[in-house]
Short mmCIF file of C-alpha atoms in Angstrom, two decimals:
data_model
loop_
_atom_site.label_atom_id
_atom_site.label_comp_id
_atom_site.label_asym_id
_atom_site.label_seq_id
_atom_site.Cartn_x
_atom_site.Cartn_y
_atom_site.Cartn_z
CA UNK A 1 46.03 24.16 19.14
CA UNK A 2 44.03 22.54 21.90
CA UNK A 3 41.73 25.48 22.52
CA UNK A 4 40.94 25.67 18.83
CA UNK A 5 40.17 22.13 18.62
CA UNK A 6 37.67 22.38 21.66
CA UNK A 7 36.16 25.46 20.23
CA UNK A 8 35.70 23.86 17.10
CA UNK A 9 33.98 20.84 18.72
CA UNK A 10 31.93 23.10 20.91
CA UNK A 11 30.70 25.27 17.79
CA UNK A 12 29.68 21.62 16.24
CA UNK A 13 27.78 20.72 19.30
CA UNK A 14 26.10 24.12 19.54
CA UNK A 15 25.14 23.84 15.81
CA UNK A 16 23.64 20.24 16.12
CA UNK A 17 21.42 21.43 19.27
CA UNK A 18 20.33 24.53 17.67
CA UNK A 19 19.25 22.68 14.54
CA UNK A 20 17.42 19.89 16.68
CA UNK A 21 15.69 22.79 18.69
CA UNK A 22 14.56 24.38 15.12
CA UNK A 23 13.37 20.85 13.88
CA UNK A 24 11.51 20.44 17.27
CA UNK A 25 10.07 23.85 17.17
CA UNK A 26 8.94 23.50 13.56
CA UNK A 27 7.51 19.85 14.42
CA UNK A 28 5.35 21.77 16.77
CA UNK A 29 3.53 23.66 13.52
CA UNK A 30 3.69 21.01 10.95
CA UNK A 31 4.82 17.43 10.58
CA UNK A 32 6.20 17.94 7.18
CA UNK A 33 10.31 18.14 8.35
CA UNK A 34 9.80 14.63 9.77
CA UNK A 35 8.83 13.14 6.42
CA UNK A 36 11.37 14.90 4.65
CA UNK A 37 14.23 13.70 7.03
CA UNK A 38 12.46 9.97 6.40
CA UNK A 39 12.90 10.02 2.73
CA UNK A 40 16.71 10.66 3.12
CA UNK A 41 16.65 7.29 4.34
CA UNK A 42 16.88 4.63 1.97
CA UNK A 43 14.43 1.55 2.56
CA UNK A 44 15.63 -1.55 1.25
CA UNK A 45 12.64 -3.27 -0.97
CA UNK A 46 14.15 -6.29 -1.36
CA UNK A 47 13.42 -6.38 -5.19
CA UNK A 48 14.85 -9.53 -6.70
CA UNK A 49 13.72 -11.37 -10.35
CA UNK A 50 12.25 -14.53 -10.60
CA UNK A 51 14.58 -17.60 -11.60
CA UNK A 52 12.51 -17.70 -15.17
CA UNK A 53 12.48 -13.88 -15.45
CA UNK A 54 13.90 -13.83 -18.83
CA UNK A 55 11.14 -16.01 -20.18
CA UNK A 56 8.66 -13.88 -18.78
CA UNK A 57 10.04 -10.82 -19.93
CA UNK A 58 10.01 -12.08 -23.49
CA UNK A 59 6.27 -13.22 -23.18
CA UNK A 60 5.01 -9.83 -21.48
CA UNK A 61 5.19 -5.98 -22.63
CA UNK A 62 4.99 -2.90 -20.22
CA UNK A 63 3.08 0.42 -21.36
CA UNK A 64 4.58 2.93 -18.90
CA UNK A 65 3.93 6.32 -17.26
CA UNK A 66 0.26 6.68 -18.48
CA UNK A 67 -1.65 9.73 -16.94
CA UNK A 68 -4.77 8.40 -15.23
CA UNK A 69 -5.95 11.63 -13.52
CA UNK A 70 -5.49 15.52 -13.94
CA UNK A 71 -6.66 16.11 -10.31
CA UNK A 72 -3.40 14.85 -8.68
CA UNK A 73 0.42 15.43 -9.56
CA UNK A 74 1.70 11.97 -9.25
CA UNK A 75 -0.97 9.96 -11.46
CA UNK A 76 1.01 7.69 -13.46
CA UNK A 77 0.55 4.06 -14.07
CA UNK A 78 2.11 0.96 -16.05
CA UNK A 79 0.19 -1.74 -17.80
CA UNK A 80 1.94 -5.22 -17.94
CA UNK A 81 0.49 -7.52 -20.18
CA UNK A 82 1.03 -10.82 -22.21
CA UNK A 83 2.35 -9.98 -25.79
CA UNK A 84 0.05 -12.66 -27.44
CA UNK A 85 -3.29 -12.01 -26.39
CA UNK A 86 -6.31 -10.84 -28.42
CA UNK A 87 -9.04 -10.73 -25.84
CA UNK A 88 -9.93 -8.38 -23.08
CA UNK A 89 -7.85 -9.54 -19.85
CA UNK A 90 -8.92 -9.48 -16.14
CA UNK A 91 -7.46 -6.70 -14.51
CA UNK A 92 -5.12 -6.63 -11.38
CA UNK A 93 -4.73 -3.05 -10.26
CA UNK A 94 -1.62 -2.91 -7.67
CA UNK A 95 -1.21 -0.37 -4.84
CA UNK A 96 2.34 0.09 -3.86
CA UNK A 97 3.62 0.16 -0.42
CA UNK A 98 5.99 2.60 1.42
CA UNK A 99 4.41 3.54 4.50
CA UNK A 100 2.25 5.95 2.73
CA UNK A 101 5.27 8.60 2.38
CA UNK A 102 7.49 6.31 0.34
CA UNK A 103 7.65 3.90 -2.69
CA UNK A 104 6.66 3.79 -6.32
CA UNK A 105 4.80 1.85 -9.03
CA UNK A 106 8.12 0.46 -10.21
CA UNK A 107 8.19 -1.87 -6.93
CA UNK A 108 6.03 -4.43 -8.89
CA UNK A 109 8.30 -4.36 -12.28
CA UNK A 110 9.08 -7.94 -11.45
CA UNK A 111 6.04 -9.14 -9.48
CA UNK A 112 3.71 -7.15 -12.08
CA UNK A 113 5.16 -9.01 -15.10
CA UNK A 114 5.07 -12.46 -13.54
CA UNK A 115 1.48 -12.30 -12.47
CA UNK A 116 0.81 -10.69 -16.17
CA UNK A 117 2.52 -13.58 -18.04
CA UNK A 118 -0.56 -15.86 -16.76
CA UNK A 119 -2.91 -14.09 -18.63
CA UNK A 120 -3.79 -10.73 -16.89
CA UNK A 121 -3.36 -6.95 -17.29
CA UNK A 122 -1.44 -6.10 -14.01
CA UNK A 123 -1.76 -2.34 -13.55
CA UNK A 124 0.61 -0.56 -11.16
CA UNK A 125 0.13 2.82 -10.13
CA UNK A 126 1.90 5.90 -8.27
CA UNK A 127 -0.25 8.06 -5.80
CA UNK A 128 0.48 11.46 -3.96
CA UNK A 129 2.38 10.78 -1.06
CA UNK A 130 2.27 11.97 2.78
CA UNK A 131 2.91 14.80 3.33
CA UNK A 132 1.46 16.04 0.23
CA UNK A 133 -1.62 13.92 0.62
CA UNK A 134 -3.56 12.30 3.30
CA UNK A 135 -4.34 8.68 3.41
CA UNK A 136 -7.98 9.79 2.31
CA UNK A 137 -6.55 11.89 -0.87
CA UNK A 138 -4.90 8.67 -1.39
CA UNK A 139 -7.73 6.23 -1.82
CA UNK A 140 -9.65 9.09 -3.77
CA UNK A 141 -6.75 9.11 -6.44
CA UNK A 142 -6.73 5.23 -6.31
CA UNK A 143 -10.49 5.53 -7.02
CA UNK A 144 -9.76 7.82 -9.94
CA UNK A 145 -7.78 5.21 -11.69
CA UNK A 146 -10.72 2.73 -11.49
CA UNK A 147 -12.62 5.57 -13.83
CA UNK A 148 -9.63 5.73 -15.97
CA UNK A 149 -9.56 1.94 -16.52
CA UNK A 150 -13.50 1.90 -17.04
CA UNK A 151 -13.13 4.95 -19.57
CA UNK A 152 -10.14 3.40 -21.54
CA UNK A 153 -11.19 -0.51 -21.30
CA UNK A 154 -11.18 -0.86 -24.81
CA UNK A 155 -7.90 1.08 -25.70
CA UNK A 156 -5.92 -1.15 -23.31
CA UNK A 157 -7.82 -4.32 -23.86
CA UNK A 158 -9.37 -4.42 -20.24
CA UNK A 159 -12.01 -6.62 -18.82
CA UNK A 160 -14.00 -4.17 -16.45
CA UNK A 161 -16.26 -7.16 -15.29
CA UNK A 162 -13.09 -8.75 -13.75
CA UNK A 163 -11.31 -6.13 -11.80
CA UNK A 164 -9.07 -7.30 -9.05
CA UNK A 165 -7.84 -4.98 -6.34
CA UNK A 166 -4.44 -5.71 -4.89
CA UNK A 167 -1.82 -3.89 -2.49
CA UNK A 168 1.18 -4.33 -0.48
CA UNK A 169 1.70 -2.96 3.21
CA UNK A 170 0.23 0.61 2.90
CA UNK A 171 -1.03 0.05 -0.62
CA UNK A 172 -2.91 -2.97 0.96
CA UNK A 173 -4.63 -0.67 3.60
CA UNK A 174 -5.69 1.87 0.85
CA UNK A 175 -6.97 -1.14 -1.50
CA UNK A 176 -9.13 -2.15 1.54
CA UNK A 177 -10.45 1.18 2.20
CA UNK A 178 -11.54 1.40 -1.32
CA UNK A 179 -13.24 -2.14 -1.30
CA UNK A 180 -14.81 -1.07 1.94
CA UNK A 181 -16.09 2.30 0.48
CA UNK A 182 -17.83 0.43 -2.29
CA UNK A 183 -19.70 -1.76 -0.02
CA UNK A 184 -20.79 0.76 2.65
CA UNK A 185 -22.26 3.85 1.61
CA UNK A 186 -21.79 5.48 5.08
CA UNK A 187 -18.12 4.76 4.98
CA UNK A 188 -17.69 6.10 1.35
CA UNK A 189 -19.51 9.42 2.51
CA UNK A 190 -17.11 9.43 5.62
CA UNK A 191 -14.00 9.32 3.20
CA UNK A 192 -15.25 11.02 0.61
CA UNK A 193 -15.65 8.45 -2.12
CA UNK A 194 -17.80 8.03 -5.37
CA UNK A 195 -17.91 4.75 -6.25
CA UNK A 196 -17.46 4.43 -10.20
CA UNK A 197 -20.78 3.35 -11.70
CA UNK A 198 -21.31 -0.45 -12.55
CA UNK A 199 -17.83 -1.37 -11.01
CA UNK A 200 -18.06 -4.42 -8.83
CA UNK A 201 -14.80 -5.75 -7.64
CA UNK A 202 -13.93 -9.17 -8.60
CA UNK A 203 -11.45 -9.87 -5.55
CA UNK A 204 -8.79 -8.64 -3.28
CA UNK A 205 -5.02 -9.53 -2.79
CA UNK A 206 -3.55 -8.08 0.39
CA UNK A 207 0.16 -8.59 0.84
CA UNK A 208 1.61 -7.42 4.30
CA UNK A 209 -1.04 -5.01 4.56
CA UNK A 210 -1.71 -2.86 7.53
CA UNK A 211 -5.36 -3.14 8.54
CA UNK A 212 -5.93 -0.96 11.79
CA UNK A 213 -4.13 2.32 11.91
CA UNK A 214 -6.11 3.01 14.86
CA UNK A 215 -3.84 0.80 17.07
CA UNK A 216 -1.39 3.44 16.68
CA UNK A 217 -3.28 6.15 18.23
CA UNK A 218 -2.35 4.72 21.88
CA UNK A 219 0.80 3.05 21.06
CA UNK A 220 2.50 2.04 24.25
CA UNK A 221 6.23 2.58 23.55
CA UNK A 222 8.94 5.09 24.70
CA UNK A 223 8.62 8.74 24.61
CA UNK A 224 10.49 9.22 21.22
CA UNK A 225 8.55 6.49 19.32
CA UNK A 226 5.39 7.90 20.72
CA UNK A 227 6.35 11.28 19.88
CA UNK A 228 7.20 10.21 16.28
CA UNK A 229 4.07 8.34 15.86
CA UNK A 230 1.98 11.47 16.82
CA UNK A 231 3.66 13.43 14.07
CA UNK A 232 3.29 10.67 11.58
CA UNK A 233 -0.24 9.88 12.28
CA UNK A 234 -0.82 14.15 11.92
CA UNK A 235 0.69 13.57 8.11
CA UNK A 236 -1.10 10.63 7.36
CA UNK A 237 -4.61 11.78 8.39
CA UNK A 238 -4.33 15.77 8.29
CA UNK A 239 -5.26 15.95 11.81
CA UNK A 240 -3.11 17.38 14.51
CA UNK A 241 -5.03 15.86 17.24
CA UNK A 242 -5.55 12.38 15.77
CA UNK A 243 -4.73 10.39 18.45
CA UNK A 244 -7.56 11.59 20.87
CA UNK A 245 -10.24 11.31 17.83
CA UNK A 246 -12.12 8.21 18.36
CA UNK A 247 -14.32 8.96 15.31
CA UNK A 248 -11.30 9.07 13.17
CA UNK A 249 -9.82 6.22 14.98
CA UNK A 250 -13.11 4.05 13.95
CA UNK A 251 -12.59 4.99 10.01
CA UNK A 252 -8.96 4.07 10.12
CA UNK A 253 -10.04 0.62 11.74
CA UNK A 254 -10.84 -1.74 8.59
CA UNK A 255 -12.37 -4.31 11.01
CA UNK A 256 -15.33 -2.05 11.54
CA UNK A 257 -16.33 -2.09 7.73
CA UNK A 258 -16.32 -5.85 7.08
CA UNK A 259 -19.13 -6.75 4.65
CA UNK A 260 -21.00 -10.08 4.09
CA UNK A 261 -20.80 -9.10 0.35
CA UNK A 262 -17.34 -8.56 -0.09
CA UNK A 263 -15.87 -10.60 -2.92
CA UNK A 264 -13.07 -13.32 -2.10
CA UNK A 265 -9.97 -12.02 -0.85
CA UNK A 266 -6.38 -13.35 -0.74
CA UNK A 267 -4.48 -12.58 2.54
CA UNK A 268 -0.86 -13.26 3.13
CA UNK A 269 2.08 -12.04 5.27
CA UNK A 270 5.51 -12.80 6.86
CA UNK A 271 6.28 -13.46 10.54
CA UNK A 272 8.99 -11.01 11.15
CA UNK A 273 8.64 -7.18 11.50
CA UNK A 274 5.41 -7.10 9.97
CA UNK A 275 1.58 -7.03 10.43
CA UNK A 276 0.87 -10.71 10.78
CA UNK A 277 -1.26 -10.42 13.99
CA UNK A 278 -3.65 -7.90 12.31
CA UNK A 279 -3.87 -10.29 9.26
CA UNK A 280 -4.86 -13.19 10.93
CA UNK A 281 -7.21 -11.07 13.01
CA UNK A 282 -8.88 -9.83 9.78
CA UNK A 283 -8.84 -12.94 7.94
CA UNK A 284 -10.77 -14.49 11.19
CA UNK A 285 -13.17 -11.83 10.89
CA UNK A 286 -13.91 -12.34 7.32
CA UNK A 287 -14.54 -16.07 8.00
CA UNK A 288 -17.05 -15.43 10.67
CA UNK A 289 -18.53 -13.23 8.23
CA UNK A 290 -19.17 -15.54 5.58
CA UNK A 291 -16.63 -14.06 3.26
CA UNK A 292 -14.28 -16.38 1.31
CA UNK A 293 -10.71 -15.83 2.48
CA UNK A 294 -7.74 -17.46 1.35
CA UNK A 295 -4.56 -17.05 3.52
CA UNK A 296 -0.84 -17.85 3.46
CA UNK A 297 1.13 -17.49 6.51
CA UNK A 298 4.40 -18.88 7.56
CA UNK A 299 5.55 -20.91 10.82
CA UNK A 300 8.54 -19.53 12.96
CA UNK A 301 10.61 -22.21 11.18
CA UNK A 302 11.13 -20.11 8.21
CA UNK A 303 11.87 -16.18 8.62
CA UNK A 304 9.86 -14.34 6.21
CA UNK A 305 9.69 -10.34 6.32
CA UNK A 306 7.40 -7.58 5.57
CA UNK A 307 6.82 -7.46 1.65
CA UNK A 308 8.47 -10.71 1.19
CA UNK A 309 6.38 -11.46 -1.98
CA UNK A 310 8.67 -8.98 -3.90
CA UNK A 311 11.89 -10.70 -3.23
CA UNK A 312 11.10 -13.36 -6.02
CA UNK A 313 13.99 -15.53 -5.88
CA UNK A 314 12.99 -16.99 -2.49
CA UNK A 315 10.77 -19.90 -1.80
CA UNK A 316 8.13 -17.97 0.08
CA UNK A 317 7.84 -15.53 -2.71
CA UNK A 318 7.60 -18.62 -5.04
CA UNK A 319 4.72 -19.88 -2.82
CA UNK A 320 2.91 -16.30 -3.01
CA UNK A 321 2.95 -16.20 -6.61
CA UNK A 322 1.60 -19.91 -7.08
CA UNK A 323 -0.90 -19.28 -4.59
CA UNK A 324 -2.09 -15.84 -6.05
CA UNK A 325 -2.32 -17.45 -9.24
CA UNK A 326 -4.41 -20.15 -8.19
CA UNK A 327 -6.58 -17.76 -6.28
CA UNK A 328 -7.00 -15.40 -9.34
CA UNK A 329 -8.03 -18.09 -11.45
CA UNK A 330 -10.46 -19.33 -9.30
CA UNK A 331 -12.29 -16.05 -8.92
CA UNK A 332 -11.61 -14.98 -12.52
CA UNK A 333 -13.45 -18.06 -14.23
#
């Protein structure tokens, strides 16, 4: 019996080794299996309702799963808006997070209703995810949603003179990419963005965004982390040798494309396991350039995590909502 048990465990160990070796060999040719495995791991998004959600829900409506582009498979959006409104509404276009390879528009289902109840059309979009798309495909897809908003403004009562971009985590990076491309023709050509005619973004709101992906080209860590980052970066950019490509690195660093003509920008982040340092550096650069920036950061006495604004029963989220609305009111007059 002991021999049977030993042989069984030897077989299991051999199977595991062979499987790991097969994955390792496959990853030499493509990063896709890594994202397949990553998508099997649930990520807690910490979505909670605000205390007054029943009141908010009664005062708003949502039009779901509207197709905004025929060019990309995952091109659906939801529009949250006040029930009692006869005028065209200023738009908040929200790009969800999820590391570029996870997430969905429903991540903003409570946050979106809350913002819209204050007189906004809050639009939350899906987009194709890595490895089926690169970050450059994703930003082009988001630009398609701007074209959709422009073409369908009358049908959905949207004020295209007041379009406010917004994004959380990876979605913040994509929203910032789009804004940068609208203010820099050279950058727009590099990432192949054709700005929608006559569109000038009113503002940008960034929640726990990443600002500089080039930091991960030479990330100082252990072998396994460095190896995984090399494969993730390959999937994100579509370039196998992305770590050694300085031109690509410059494109992935949004600090390089700050423009004095940027609209007002709202920046917030937590202080635990997030991109606080990148956020503060970017906001400082904006101020130095003369761009109006409103920030919300937290001291060490209160632990506030990544994407905290979606955890809406917390005091930090309540503060973010209040300051976001104050910011939007100021820039949408």
